[in-house]
Tab-separated table of C-alpha atoms in Angstrom:
chain	number	residue	atom	x	y	z
A	9	MET	CA	22.586	-3.155	-13.193
A	10	THR	CA	21.477	-0.533	-10.665
A	11	LYS	CA	21.278	3.049	-11.867
A	12	PRO	CA	21.992	6.022	-9.584
A	13	PHE	CA	18.437	7.375	-9.746
A	14	LYS	CA	16.382	4.224	-9.963
A	15	VAL	CA	14.703	1.946	-7.454
A	16	GLU	CA	14.401	-1.713	-8.431
A	17	SER	CA	11.871	-4.247	-7.154
A	18	GLU	CA	14.694	-6.018	-5.278
A	19	ASP	CA	15.229	-2.800	-3.330
A	20	ILE	CA	11.587	-2.775	-2.210
A	21	ASN	CA	11.856	-6.461	-1.323
A	22	ARG	CA	14.652	-5.602	1.138
A	23	LEU	CA	12.621	-3.046	3.124
A	24	ASN	CA	11.449	-3.876	6.622
A	25	ASP	CA	7.951	-3.090	7.894
A	26	ILE	CA	8.858	0.332	9.298
A	27	GLN	CA	10.668	1.380	6.119
A	28	LEU	CA	7.734	0.187	3.999
A	29	THR	CA	5.354	2.280	6.092
A	30	GLN	CA	7.624	5.322	5.827
A	31	LEU	CA	7.816	4.812	2.061
A	32	LEU	CA	4.020	4.650	1.835
A	33	LYS	CA	3.792	7.923	3.739
A	34	GLU	CA	6.316	9.628	1.457
A	35	LEU	CA	4.637	8.277	-1.689
A	36	LEU	CA	1.157	9.381	-0.623
A	37	HIS	CA	2.366	12.882	0.245
A	38	ALA	CA	4.218	13.148	-3.076
A	39	GLU	CA	1.202	11.839	-5.000
A	40	ALA	CA	-1.089	14.313	-3.232
A	41	TYR	CA	1.247	17.194	-4.061
A	42	LYS	CA	1.547	16.098	-7.716
A	43	PHE	CA	-2.233	16.044	-8.184
A	44	GLY	CA	-3.102	19.154	-6.180
A	45	ILE	CA	-4.607	17.263	-3.260
A	46	ALA	CA	-4.221	18.787	0.199
A	47	GLN	CA	-1.479	17.200	2.308
A	48	ARG	CA	-3.992	16.728	5.127
A	49	ALA	CA	-5.692	14.104	2.951
A	50	VAL	CA	-2.863	11.682	3.797
A	51	GLU	CA	-2.908	9.649	6.993
A	52	VAL	CA	-0.121	7.191	7.724
A	53	ALA	CA	0.741	6.275	11.292
A	54	LEU	CA	4.333	5.224	11.836
A	55	ASN	CA	3.520	3.427	15.114
A	56	ILE	CA	2.962	0.121	13.340
A	57	ARG	CA	2.966	-2.067	16.464
A	58	VAL	CA	-0.454	-0.939	17.693
A	59	GLY	CA	-3.886	-2.066	16.517
A	60	ASP	CA	-5.011	-0.125	13.476
A	61	GLY	CA	-8.275	-1.765	12.464
A	62	GLY	CA	-6.621	-3.063	9.297
A	63	GLU	CA	-5.361	0.289	8.034
A	64	ASP	CA	-1.713	1.305	7.703
A	65	GLY	CA	-2.367	4.310	5.500
A	66	ARG	CA	-5.107	6.246	3.792
A	67	ILE	CA	-5.665	9.068	1.378
A	68	SER	CA	-9.082	10.684	1.191
A	69	TRP	CA	-10.141	13.828	-0.658
A	70	VAL	CA	-13.265	15.540	-2.008
A	71	GLU	CA	-12.219	18.138	-4.586
A	72	GLY	CA	-9.969	17.319	-7.522
A	73	PRO	CA	-9.428	14.182	-9.585
A	74	ASP	CA	-11.505	11.040	-9.083
A	75	GLN	CA	-8.259	9.078	-8.901
A	76	THR	CA	-4.527	9.520	-9.408
A	77	GLU	CA	-1.966	7.333	-11.087
A	78	PHE	CA	-1.517	5.221	-7.955
A	79	CYS	CA	-4.575	6.020	-5.831
A	80	PRO	CA	-7.508	4.296	-7.545
A	81	ASN	CA	-10.219	6.116	-5.602
A	82	ARG	CA	-10.792	9.330	-3.658
A	83	LEU	CA	-10.908	7.070	-0.617
A	84	THR	CA	-8.045	4.593	-0.749
A	85	MET	CA	-6.808	2.532	2.173
A	86	PHE	CA	-3.458	0.745	2.299
A	87	GLN	CA	-2.430	-2.322	4.287
A	88	ASN	CA	1.345	-2.941	4.408
A	89	LYS	CA	2.981	-6.341	4.430
A	90	ALA	CA	6.753	-6.787	4.555
A	91	THR	CA	6.498	-10.583	4.828
A	92	GLU	CA	5.849	-13.482	2.469
A	93	MET	CA	2.143	-14.353	2.492
A	94	GLY	CA	-0.083	-16.698	0.520
A	95	PRO	CA	-3.712	-16.176	-0.550
A	96	ALA	CA	-5.226	-17.447	2.729
A	97	ALA	CA	-3.065	-15.052	4.759
A	98	TYR	CA	-4.199	-12.135	2.581
A	99	ALA	CA	-7.834	-13.086	3.226
A	100	ASN	CA	-7.189	-13.366	6.952
A	101	GLU	CA	-5.590	-9.889	7.003
A	102	ILE	CA	-8.982	-8.224	6.559
A	103	MET	CA	-10.478	-10.103	9.526
A	104	THR	CA	-10.297	-9.630	13.289
A	105	ALA	CA	-9.360	-12.657	15.325
A	106	ALA	CA	-12.273	-14.451	16.944
A	107	ARG	CA	-12.480	-14.109	20.729
A	108	GLY	CA	-14.274	-16.282	23.204
A	109	GLY	CA	-15.964	-18.419	20.568
A	110	SER	CA	-17.373	-15.479	18.602
A	111	PRO	CA	-16.895	-15.581	14.815
A	112	SER	CA	-14.289	-13.470	13.059
A	113	VAL	CA	-15.550	-10.253	11.508
A	114	LEU	CA	-14.130	-7.714	9.091
A	115	LYS	CA	-11.632	-5.290	10.553
A	116	PRO	CA	-13.474	-2.027	11.212
A	117	LYS	CA	-11.376	0.215	8.941
A	118	VAL	CA	-11.537	-2.254	6.048
A	119	GLU	CA	-15.304	-2.445	6.406
A	120	GLU	CA	-15.643	1.341	6.687
A	121	VAL	CA	-13.661	1.998	3.494
A	122	LEU	CA	-15.291	-0.735	1.406
A	123	ASP	CA	-18.808	0.047	2.687
A	124	ASN	CA	-18.239	3.634	1.493
A	125	GLY	CA	-17.133	2.572	-2.000
A	126	GLY	CA	-13.429	3.113	-1.370
A	127	ALA	CA	-10.457	1.081	-2.563
A	128	TYR	CA	-8.415	-1.408	-0.546
A	129	VAL	CA	-4.759	-1.812	-1.555
A	130	ASP	CA	-2.333	-4.367	-0.154
A	131	PHE	CA	1.142	-2.803	-0.278
A	132	THR	CA	3.715	-5.603	-0.171
A	133	THR	CA	7.444	-6.135	-0.490
A	134	GLN	CA	6.750	-9.450	-2.227
A	135	GLU	CA	7.360	-9.806	-5.958
A	136	LEU	CA	4.142	-11.271	-7.345
A	137	ASN	CA	3.020	-12.088	-10.869
A	138	THR	CA	-0.517	-11.475	-12.141
A	139	THR	CA	-1.691	-15.007	-11.305
A	140	GLN	CA	-0.412	-14.710	-7.740
A	141	LYS	CA	-2.115	-11.336	-7.306
A	142	ASP	CA	-5.364	-12.692	-8.745
A	143	GLU	CA	-5.280	-15.647	-6.319
A	144	ARG	CA	-4.829	-13.323	-3.354
A	145	ILE	CA	-7.539	-10.914	-4.498
A	146	ALA	CA	-9.917	-13.849	-5.097
A	147	ALA	CA	-9.272	-15.073	-1.533
A	148	ILE	CA	-10.077	-11.591	-0.170
A	149	ARG	CA	-13.264	-11.454	-2.269
A	150	ASP	CA	-14.294	-14.906	-0.993
A	151	ARG	CA	-13.851	-13.701	2.582
A	152	LEU	CA	-15.959	-10.592	1.861
A	153	SER	CA	-18.624	-12.819	0.332
A	154	GLU	CA	-18.602	-15.014	3.462
A	155	GLN	CA	-19.281	-11.830	5.435
A	156	GLY	CA	-22.348	-11.159	3.282
A	157	LYS	CA	-20.960	-8.101	1.512
A	158	ALA	CA	-22.909	-7.458	-1.717
A	159	TYR	CA	-19.872	-5.674	-3.181
A	160	ALA	CA	-17.548	-8.680	-2.707
A	161	ASP	CA	-17.173	-9.245	-6.459
A	162	THR	CA	-17.106	-5.600	-7.522
A	163	CYS	CA	-15.243	-3.566	-4.897
A	164	ASN	CA	-11.904	-2.046	-5.770
A	165	ILE	CA	-9.151	-4.315	-4.408
A	166	ALA	CA	-5.550	-4.175	-5.587
A	167	ILE	CA	-2.152	-5.516	-4.645
A	168	TYR	CA	0.866	-3.311	-5.218
A	169	ASP	CA	3.860	-5.619	-5.199
A	170	ALA	CA	7.553	-4.706	-5.142
A	171	ALA	CA	7.596	-4.008	-8.897
A	172	GLN	CA	4.631	-1.615	-8.759
A	173	ILE	CA	5.943	0.098	-5.650
A	174	SER	CA	9.339	0.613	-7.280
A	175	ALA	CA	7.629	2.076	-10.362
A	176	TRP	CA	5.722	4.493	-8.117
A	177	ALA	CA	8.847	5.387	-6.113
A	178	ASN	CA	10.748	6.149	-9.328
A	179	ASN	CA	8.383	9.071	-9.979
A	180	PHE	CA	9.855	11.113	-7.128
A	181	ILE	CA	13.522	11.809	-6.418
A	182	SER	CA	12.769	12.087	-2.695
A	183	THR	CA	11.451	8.519	-2.511
A	184	ILE	CA	14.319	7.233	-4.651
A	185	ALA	CA	16.770	8.792	-2.195
A	186	SER	CA	14.933	7.312	0.795
A	187	VAL	CA	14.838	3.770	-0.592
A	188	GLN	CA	18.469	3.888	-1.675
A	189	HIS	CA	19.459	5.074	1.796
A	190	TRP	CA	17.468	2.286	3.485
A	191	VAL	CA	19.009	-0.450	1.330
A	192	GLY	CA	22.547	0.823	1.835
A	193	ARG	CA	23.077	2.597	-1.496
A	194	PRO	CA	22.997	6.261	-0.478
A	195	MET	CA	23.566	8.782	-3.229
A	196	GLU	CA	26.978	10.316	-3.556
A	197	ARG	CA	27.150	13.740	-1.951
A	198	GLY	CA	27.716	15.434	-5.313
A	199	LEU	CA	24.568	13.811	-6.759
A	200	LYS	CA	22.344	15.045	-3.939
């Protein structure tokens, strides 16, 4: 049963790519505010149809906590996926397509963040269990290892699936209202 002030994982699963990106932006701004991090630390471009070097969103700060509840590092990059993807597709997401016979290489923003000890988070509308997440993370680590990255087995990689995203969204009434609006369950005027 849906509650008036609660986002469920099925709600996140129904979001399209633009809505997912908007939600990421709202969540990162709310998280920054909650932990006393400057709003300028958040970067999320809503023009999702242009090349982004593998980065849909980022939060980066110097002063303050080493991490927050949902940002595992002072430099955390997010890659959004509003489609069903298996482990191989997750691994391919961190790579640029080969051109003219040249080998694929890491996307520049992914490499920049991981080379600097940051965290890489896949933000997906899929509902995944622990085994499925582990398979996808292992595929990403294998790809990093193929690229000769010494940190392939130790870097901070996470997948936030629909359940984790809904748990994060439920921390802020503004994100609850946004998700409910997007999925066609706007709050009653008196509740706003």
